[in-house]
Amino acid sequence: MTAAVTFRARVRLVLAVLILALVPTTPTLVAPTRADAADTRSPQGETGRRGAEVVAVTQVAERQVDLSVRSTALGGRTVKVRLLTPDGWNPADRRQHWPTFWLLHGCCGDYTSWTAMTDVAETDSLRNVLVVMPEAGWNGWYSDWWNHGEGGDPAWETFHTVELRHLLERDWGAGRDRVVAGLSMGGQGALLYAARHPNMFKATAAYSGSAHPLLNDESVNRILGLFAGQGNDPLRVWGDPVAQRRIWQAHDPFHLAKRLKSLPVYLSCGDGTAGPLDKPGAVSALEADFNRQNHALAAELKRVGAKHLTTHLYGAGTHTWRYWERELHASLPMLLGALGVKG
């Protein structure tokens, strides 16, 4: 309770589908019919409320398509999902399904971050997979928010792992062989989704991820500070770190280590000091904290008998894109290997 109280004191202070500008070589995209859109069966065959539907499609670049998705889990709001499509991708061909790589953005970013800040769209080894880069909110934390016990909007985890997964596999050529990776907040999301949804992902990678937010008071206060971004009540996300301890532990990769022990896992992080890709004198307290968290998770994974753990806790380096781009490339052989795709 002390951590939450201290932080709160600080807070007071401180588709019908439209294709636009299709390039000549891009396959024709066919919109789902109304009957398809109204199909509310989950991937497990359960019937529930109407989930997600694509309401618009935009071709933003060669092999890059943005879907505007209206989501029940997000209170009926419409958010974007960027697809980096494989060569020969044609969603009208319902017989064809591609290995799928979910690539998650970090806090303060969005669904465009990976294509804007890295060379992911020019990476030849990704021309045989469907890369899914979903919106996850400025600080959504890949979670169904507690909202003081009320639940509801936003439910990012449900949107991604149920609604969007079903939509992509039904209408947009996504296969059931999947891996997931992400940076920072998205690194935590990649670990959480792999752990909390057994058999959904064949491998996971986290770059400078929040790997153990319950490590100590500093880590708790720091993530609460991130939860409070844009004027948000930080207790809406997972609740109080003491009173709602079970919720916090259920979203802490360290406490889910046993669920990750059979998967290929890639962890990388710097120590927050200036490294080879930084300007002289650069420091990052956030990276230093996440470095300690990743060391703790790596040790816990080894303790519980993790079979396929790769760590690159590379020492000097801050919380910046040049490292995440490098680590994406370093982890691709493992991720693509899990999909059975040659790099």
Tab-separated table of C-alpha atoms in Angstrom:
chain	number	residue	atom	x	y	z
A	1	MET	CA	0.000	0.000	0.000
A	2	THR	CA	2.866	2.366	0.765
A	3	ALA	CA	4.093	2.337	-2.827
A	4	ALA	CA	0.647	3.219	-4.185
A	5	VAL	CA	0.048	5.940	-1.606
A	6	THR	CA	3.456	7.450	-2.225
A	7	PHE	CA	2.872	7.423	-5.925
A	8	ARG	CA	-0.598	8.934	-5.696
A	9	ALA	CA	0.845	11.803	-3.730
A	10	ARG	CA	3.363	12.306	-6.506
A	11	VAL	CA	0.663	12.217	-9.137
A	12	ARG	CA	-1.193	15.036	-7.496
A	13	LEU	CA	1.969	17.055	-7.839
A	14	VAL	CA	3.636	16.343	-10.808
A	15	LEU	CA	-14.732	-2.065	-42.996
A	16	ALA	CA	-17.771	-1.734	-45.561
A	17	VAL	CA	-14.037	-1.592	-46.517
A	18	LEU	CA	-12.366	1.051	-48.659
A	19	ILE	CA	-8.943	0.479	-50.242
A	20	LEU	CA	-7.061	3.663	-50.825
A	21	ALA	CA	-4.159	4.101	-53.219
A	22	LEU	CA	-3.423	0.453	-53.929
A	23	VAL	CA	-0.060	-0.057	-55.557
A	24	PRO	CA	-0.216	-1.980	-58.851
A	25	THR	CA	1.427	-5.133	-57.515
A	26	THR	CA	-0.767	-5.352	-54.409
A	27	PRO	CA	-3.358	-8.150	-54.417
A	28	THR	CA	-6.998	-7.164	-54.332
A	29	LEU	CA	-8.317	-7.014	-50.779
A	30	VAL	CA	-11.809	-8.367	-50.258
A	31	ALA	CA	-13.867	-7.096	-47.356
A	32	PRO	CA	-15.656	-9.479	-45.040
A	33	THR	CA	-19.378	-9.729	-45.660
A	34	ARG	CA	-21.859	-8.554	-43.061
A	35	ALA	CA	-22.524	-12.178	-42.184
A	36	ASP	CA	-18.820	-12.682	-41.587
A	37	ALA	CA	-18.591	-9.542	-39.505
A	38	ALA	CA	-21.522	-10.676	-37.395
A	39	ASP	CA	-19.950	-14.058	-36.715
A	40	THR	CA	-19.204	-13.824	-33.004
A	41	ARG	CA	-17.727	-17.263	-32.462
A	42	SER	CA	-14.400	-17.185	-30.710
A	43	PRO	CA	-11.460	-19.264	-32.001
A	44	GLN	CA	-12.590	-21.944	-29.519
A	45	GLY	CA	-16.080	-21.969	-31.053
A	46	GLU	CA	-17.832	-20.225	-28.204
A	47	THR	CA	-20.582	-17.765	-29.024
A	48	GLY	CA	-20.423	-14.347	-27.417
A	49	ARG	CA	-20.942	-10.689	-28.024
A	50	ARG	CA	-20.050	-9.156	-31.348
A	51	GLY	CA	-16.295	-8.763	-31.289
A	52	ALA	CA	-14.146	-6.848	-33.742
A	53	GLU	CA	-14.820	-5.795	-37.311
A	54	VAL	CA	-12.725	-4.041	-39.928
A	55	VAL	CA	-14.394	-0.785	-40.955
A	56	ALA	CA	-11.693	0.620	-43.255
A	57	VAL	CA	-8.487	-0.468	-44.977
A	58	THR	CA	-5.667	1.798	-46.124
A	59	GLN	CA	-2.617	0.859	-48.167
A	60	VAL	CA	0.098	3.039	-46.648
A	61	ALA	CA	3.154	1.667	-48.473
A	62	GLU	CA	4.304	-1.350	-50.408
A	63	ARG	CA	3.433	-4.405	-48.289
A	64	GLN	CA	2.002	-2.160	-45.546
A	65	VAL	CA	-1.742	-2.196	-44.914
A	66	ASP	CA	-3.561	-0.466	-42.060
A	67	LEU	CA	-6.791	-1.975	-40.789
A	68	SER	CA	-9.217	0.234	-38.861
A	69	VAL	CA	-10.816	-2.137	-36.383
A	70	ARG	CA	-13.898	-1.440	-34.295
A	71	SER	CA	-13.678	-3.405	-31.061
A	72	THR	CA	-16.219	-4.445	-28.455
A	73	ALA	CA	-13.398	-5.004	-25.971
A	74	LEU	CA	-12.441	-1.342	-26.411
A	75	GLY	CA	-15.934	-0.036	-25.821
A	76	GLY	CA	-16.823	0.164	-29.507
A	77	ARG	CA	-13.858	2.383	-30.311
A	78	THR	CA	-11.966	2.043	-33.604
A	79	VAL	CA	-8.202	1.539	-33.516
A	80	LYS	CA	-5.544	0.790	-36.124
A	81	VAL	CA	-3.570	-2.366	-36.812
A	82	ARG	CA	-0.662	-2.264	-39.267
A	83	LEU	CA	0.100	-5.359	-41.324
A	84	LEU	CA	3.446	-5.902	-43.008
A	85	THR	CA	2.352	-8.417	-45.618
A	86	PRO	CA	4.316	-11.320	-47.113
A	87	ASP	CA	5.079	-11.716	-50.788
A	88	GLY	CA	2.078	-13.293	-52.503
A	89	TRP	CA	-0.339	-12.349	-49.718
A	90	ASN	CA	-3.946	-12.379	-50.901
A	91	PRO	CA	-6.594	-12.320	-48.157
A	92	ALA	CA	-9.281	-13.197	-50.728
A	93	ASP	CA	-7.756	-16.685	-50.902
A	94	ARG	CA	-9.219	-18.273	-47.780
A	95	ARG	CA	-7.106	-21.403	-48.309
A	96	GLN	CA	-3.841	-19.559	-47.750
A	97	HIS	CA	-2.599	-18.802	-44.237
A	98	TRP	CA	0.752	-17.328	-43.329
A	99	PRO	CA	3.031	-17.768	-40.313
A	100	THR	CA	2.356	-14.743	-38.152
A	101	PHE	CA	4.735	-12.514	-36.217
A	102	TRP	CA	3.117	-10.194	-33.689
A	103	LEU	CA	5.349	-7.181	-33.055
A	104	LEU	CA	4.286	-4.991	-30.135
A	105	HIS	CA	5.037	-1.314	-29.552
A	106	GLY	CA	6.118	0.298	-26.314
A	107	CYS	CA	4.702	2.932	-24.035
A	108	CYS	CA	4.177	6.328	-25.596
A	109	GLY	CA	4.270	4.773	-29.068
A	110	ASP	CA	1.641	3.299	-31.367
A	111	TYR	CA	0.995	0.816	-34.177
A	112	THR	CA	3.277	2.799	-36.536
A	113	SER	CA	6.309	2.807	-34.254
A	114	TRP	CA	8.152	-0.223	-35.594
A	115	THR	CA	7.866	0.775	-39.263
A	116	ALA	CA	8.665	4.417	-38.494
A	117	MET	CA	11.689	3.806	-36.296
A	118	THR	CA	13.313	0.638	-37.682
A	119	ASP	CA	14.084	-1.176	-40.905
A	120	VAL	CA	11.510	-3.897	-40.231
A	121	ALA	CA	9.707	-3.174	-43.541
A	122	GLU	CA	12.969	-3.657	-45.467
A	123	THR	CA	14.005	-6.865	-43.711
A	124	ASP	CA	14.117	-9.625	-46.327
A	125	SER	CA	13.728	-12.449	-43.818
A	126	LEU	CA	10.235	-11.131	-43.016
A	127	ARG	CA	8.933	-11.407	-46.589
A	128	ASN	CA	7.500	-14.872	-45.875
A	129	VAL	CA	5.554	-14.019	-42.739
A	130	LEU	CA	2.622	-11.771	-41.861
A	131	VAL	CA	3.790	-9.170	-39.353
A	132	VAL	CA	1.008	-7.836	-37.128
A	133	MET	CA	1.620	-4.512	-35.378
A	134	PRO	CA	-1.497	-3.675	-33.366
A	135	GLU	CA	-2.409	-0.497	-31.541
A	136	ALA	CA	-2.154	-1.021	-27.790
A	137	GLY	CA	-2.784	2.437	-26.414
A	138	TRP	CA	-0.277	5.072	-25.383
A	139	ASN	CA	0.042	3.219	-22.083
A	140	GLY	CA	-2.382	0.297	-22.359
A	141	TRP	CA	0.049	-2.294	-20.955
A	142	TYR	CA	-1.407	-5.179	-22.971
A	143	SER	CA	-3.921	-5.763	-20.202
A	144	ASP	CA	-7.637	-5.866	-19.574
A	145	TRP	CA	-7.816	-2.987	-17.120
A	146	TRP	CA	-9.145	-3.568	-13.622
A	147	ASN	CA	-11.012	-0.240	-13.580
A	148	HIS	CA	-11.634	-0.413	-9.825
A	149	GLY	CA	-13.265	-3.820	-10.133
A	150	GLU	CA	-15.583	-2.840	-12.993
A	151	GLY	CA	-13.467	-4.145	-15.874
A	152	GLY	CA	-14.502	-3.082	-19.373
A	153	ASP	CA	-12.814	-0.583	-21.663
A	154	PRO	CA	-9.961	-0.821	-22.315
A	155	ALA	CA	-9.504	-4.573	-22.571
A	156	TRP	CA	-6.398	-4.669	-24.727
A	157	GLU	CA	-5.533	-8.293	-23.994
A	158	THR	CA	-8.985	-9.482	-25.066
A	159	PHE	CA	-8.869	-7.258	-28.143
A	160	HIS	CA	-5.529	-8.700	-29.247
A	161	THR	CA	-5.676	-12.344	-28.215
A	162	VAL	CA	-9.358	-13.024	-28.947
A	163	GLU	CA	-10.972	-10.420	-31.216
A	164	LEU	CA	-8.055	-9.476	-33.444
A	165	ARG	CA	-6.599	-12.974	-33.616
A	166	HIS	CA	-9.970	-14.365	-34.791
A	167	LEU	CA	-10.436	-11.545	-37.298
A	168	LEU	CA	-6.975	-11.942	-38.836
A	169	GLU	CA	-7.219	-15.702	-39.104
A	170	ARG	CA	-10.708	-15.595	-40.622
A	171	ASP	CA	-10.311	-12.768	-43.124
A	172	TRP	CA	-6.721	-11.618	-43.518
A	173	GLY	CA	-4.539	-14.678	-44.095
A	174	ALA	CA	-3.078	-15.135	-40.623
A	175	GLY	CA	-2.128	-18.681	-39.745
A	176	ARG	CA	-2.100	-20.402	-36.396
A	177	ASP	CA	1.681	-20.573	-36.150
A	178	ARG	CA	2.574	-17.403	-34.256
A	179	VAL	CA	5.453	-15.778	-32.414
A	180	VAL	CA	5.442	-12.506	-30.483
A	181	ALA	CA	8.045	-9.859	-29.663
A	182	GLY	CA	8.011	-6.337	-28.340
A	183	LEU	CA	9.957	-3.505	-26.755
A	184	SER	CA	9.618	-1.986	-23.298
A	185	MET	CA	5.875	-2.085	-22.480
A	186	GLY	CA	5.530	-4.310	-25.544
A	187	GLY	CA	8.295	-6.552	-24.237
A	188	GLN	CA	6.224	-7.123	-21.145
A	189	GLY	CA	3.201	-7.683	-23.394
A	190	ALA	CA	5.076	-10.276	-25.458
A	191	LEU	CA	6.035	-12.201	-22.331
A	192	LEU	CA	2.549	-11.881	-20.834
A	193	TYR	CA	0.721	-13.055	-23.946
A	194	ALA	CA	3.035	-16.033	-24.349
A	195	ALA	CA	2.620	-16.998	-20.694
A	196	ARG	CA	-1.078	-16.238	-20.228
A	197	HIS	CA	-2.235	-17.888	-23.479
A	198	PRO	CA	-0.663	-21.351	-23.644
A	199	ASN	CA	-0.073	-22.675	-27.163
A	200	MET	CA	-0.929	-19.352	-28.785
A	201	PHE	CA	2.708	-18.436	-29.448
A	202	LYS	CA	5.633	-20.671	-30.350
A	203	ALA	CA	8.311	-18.243	-29.113
A	204	THR	CA	8.619	-14.820	-27.513
A	205	ALA	CA	11.198	-12.037	-27.367
A	206	ALA	CA	11.393	-8.961	-25.158
A	207	TYR	CA	13.706	-6.048	-25.837
A	208	SER	CA	14.248	-3.822	-22.771
A	209	GLY	CA	11.011	-5.223	-21.428
A	210	SER	CA	9.342	-4.602	-18.087
A	211	ALA	CA	10.068	-8.157	-16.979
A	212	HIS	CA	9.403	-7.996	-13.209
A	213	PRO	CA	7.475	-4.850	-12.200
A	214	LEU	CA	7.093	-6.172	-8.632
A	215	LEU	CA	10.866	-6.431	-8.200
A	216	ASN	CA	11.034	-3.676	-5.577
A	217	ASP	CA	9.480	-0.361	-4.553
A	218	GLU	CA	11.423	1.530	-7.212
A	219	SER	CA	10.072	-0.740	-9.941
A	220	VAL	CA	6.522	-0.506	-8.586
A	221	ASN	CA	6.640	3.282	-8.368
A	222	ARG	CA	8.134	3.554	-11.830
A	223	ILE	CA	5.439	1.480	-13.528
A	224	LEU	CA	2.742	3.307	-11.584
A	225	GLY	CA	4.224	6.502	-12.933
A	226	LEU	CA	3.935	5.126	-16.442
A	227	PHE	CA	0.355	4.001	-15.741
A	228	ALA	CA	-0.419	7.620	-14.828
A	229	GLY	CA	0.568	8.974	-18.230
A	230	GLN	CA	-1.843	11.377	-19.938
A	231	GLY	CA	-3.594	12.082	-16.656
A	232	ASN	CA	-4.776	8.508	-16.105
A	233	ASP	CA	-5.623	7.176	-12.644
A	234	PRO	CA	-2.784	4.635	-12.259
A	235	LEU	CA	-4.896	2.287	-10.142
A	236	ARG	CA	-7.248	1.666	-13.072
A	237	VAL	CA	-4.768	-0.663	-14.752
A	238	TRP	CA	-4.017	-3.440	-12.229
A	239	GLY	CA	-5.307	-1.845	-9.055
A	240	ASP	CA	-3.270	-1.272	-5.917
A	241	PRO	CA	-0.003	-3.259	-5.791
A	242	VAL	CA	-0.857	-4.546	-2.304
A	243	ALA	CA	-4.639	-4.807	-2.244
A	244	GLN	CA	-4.782	-6.262	-5.766
A	245	ARG	CA	-1.541	-8.218	-5.464
A	246	ARG	CA	-2.928	-11.237	-7.338
A	247	ILE	CA	-3.721	-9.066	-10.357
A	248	TRP	CA	-0.229	-7.596	-10.310
A	249	GLN	CA	1.372	-11.025	-10.063
A	250	ALA	CA	-0.828	-12.292	-12.912
A	251	HIS	CA	0.708	-9.555	-15.085
A	252	ASP	CA	4.302	-9.909	-13.884
A	253	PRO	CA	6.393	-12.180	-16.161
A	254	PHE	CA	8.598	-13.193	-13.230
A	255	HIS	CA	5.596	-14.739	-11.498
A	256	LEU	CA	4.606	-16.512	-14.729
A	257	ALA	CA	8.036	-18.015	-15.383
A	258	LYS	CA	6.821	-21.626	-15.144
A	259	ARG	CA	4.439	-20.953	-18.027
A	260	LEU	CA	7.351	-19.808	-20.181
A	261	LYS	CA	9.834	-22.563	-19.406
A	262	SER	CA	9.016	-24.740	-22.438
A	263	LEU	CA	9.048	-21.876	-24.950
A	264	PRO	CA	11.998	-20.318	-26.740
A	265	VAL	CA	12.451	-17.014	-24.892
A	266	TYR	CA	14.778	-14.169	-25.874
A	267	LEU	CA	15.563	-11.466	-23.309
A	268	SER	CA	17.741	-8.454	-24.019
A	269	CYS	CA	18.427	-5.231	-22.158
A	270	GLY	CA	21.133	-2.657	-21.512
A	271	ASP	CA	22.216	-1.378	-18.107
A	272	GLY	CA	21.245	2.267	-18.635
A	273	THR	CA	24.734	3.659	-19.179
A	274	ALA	CA	26.052	5.074	-22.457
A	275	GLY	CA	26.763	2.297	-24.925
A	276	PRO	CA	28.120	2.033	-28.460
A	277	LEU	CA	24.855	3.289	-29.990
A	278	ASP	CA	24.454	6.259	-27.602
A	279	LYS	CA	25.786	9.758	-27.367
A	280	PRO	CA	28.563	10.127	-24.786
A	281	GLY	CA	27.233	10.611	-21.290
A	282	ALA	CA	23.755	9.260	-21.985
A	283	VAL	CA	22.026	7.566	-19.070
A	284	SER	CA	18.643	5.880	-18.570
A	285	ALA	CA	17.276	5.062	-15.135
A	286	LEU	CA	14.391	3.243	-16.828
A	287	GLU	CA	16.763	0.910	-18.685
A	288	ALA	CA	18.757	0.340	-15.508
A	289	ASP	CA	15.581	-0.703	-13.697
A	290	PHE	CA	14.462	-2.956	-16.553
A	291	ASN	CA	17.973	-4.450	-16.632
A	292	ARG	CA	17.625	-5.560	-13.022
A	293	GLN	CA	14.173	-6.928	-13.807
A	294	ASN	CA	15.466	-8.924	-16.787
A	295	HIS	CA	18.313	-10.397	-14.745
A	296	ALA	CA	15.748	-11.471	-12.149
A	297	LEU	CA	13.469	-13.048	-14.745
A	298	ALA	CA	16.390	-14.826	-16.439
A	299	ALA	CA	17.468	-16.294	-13.099
A	300	GLU	CA	13.892	-17.389	-12.326
A	301	LEU	CA	13.499	-19.003	-15.746
A	302	LYS	CA	16.689	-20.958	-15.187
A	303	ARG	CA	15.501	-21.949	-11.704
A	304	VAL	CA	12.221	-23.382	-13.007
A	305	GLY	CA	14.014	-25.293	-15.760
A	306	ALA	CA	13.586	-23.156	-18.851
A	307	LYS	CA	14.685	-25.202	-21.821
A	308	HIS	CA	15.246	-22.607	-24.533
A	309	LEU	CA	16.329	-19.336	-22.933
A	310	THR	CA	18.542	-16.881	-24.780
A	311	THR	CA	19.734	-13.783	-22.960
A	312	HIS	CA	21.623	-10.792	-24.284
A	313	LEU	CA	21.965	-8.564	-21.256
A	314	TYR	CA	24.594	-6.597	-23.029
A	315	GLY	CA	25.752	-4.098	-20.455
A	316	ALA	CA	26.179	-0.526	-21.635
A	317	GLY	CA	23.163	0.761	-23.528
A	318	THR	CA	20.128	2.974	-22.936
A	319	HIS	CA	16.394	2.761	-23.642
A	320	THR	CA	16.554	3.663	-27.341
A	321	TRP	CA	15.464	2.434	-30.758
A	322	ARG	CA	18.909	1.648	-32.176
A	323	TYR	CA	19.310	-1.131	-29.631
A	324	TRP	CA	15.794	-2.485	-30.197
A	325	GLU	CA	16.325	-2.626	-33.953
A	326	ARG	CA	19.593	-4.480	-33.385
A	327	GLU	CA	17.961	-6.909	-30.955
A	328	LEU	CA	15.055	-7.551	-33.309
A	329	HIS	CA	17.527	-8.734	-35.921
A	330	ALA	CA	19.483	-10.760	-33.359
A	331	SER	CA	16.333	-12.574	-32.233
A	332	LEU	CA	14.860	-13.230	-35.688
A	333	PRO	CA	16.660	-16.557	-36.260
A	334	MET	CA	15.059	-17.907	-33.079
A	335	LEU	CA	11.619	-16.437	-33.806
A	336	LEU	CA	11.522	-17.471	-37.461
A	337	GLY	CA	12.946	-20.865	-36.590
A	338	ALA	CA	10.019	-21.431	-34.240
A	339	LEU	CA	7.712	-20.651	-37.166
A	340	GLY	CA	9.605	-23.014	-39.455
A	341	VAL	CA	10.605	-20.113	-41.712
A	342	LYS	CA	14.100	-19.756	-43.083
A	343	GLY	CA	15.715	-16.411	-42.278
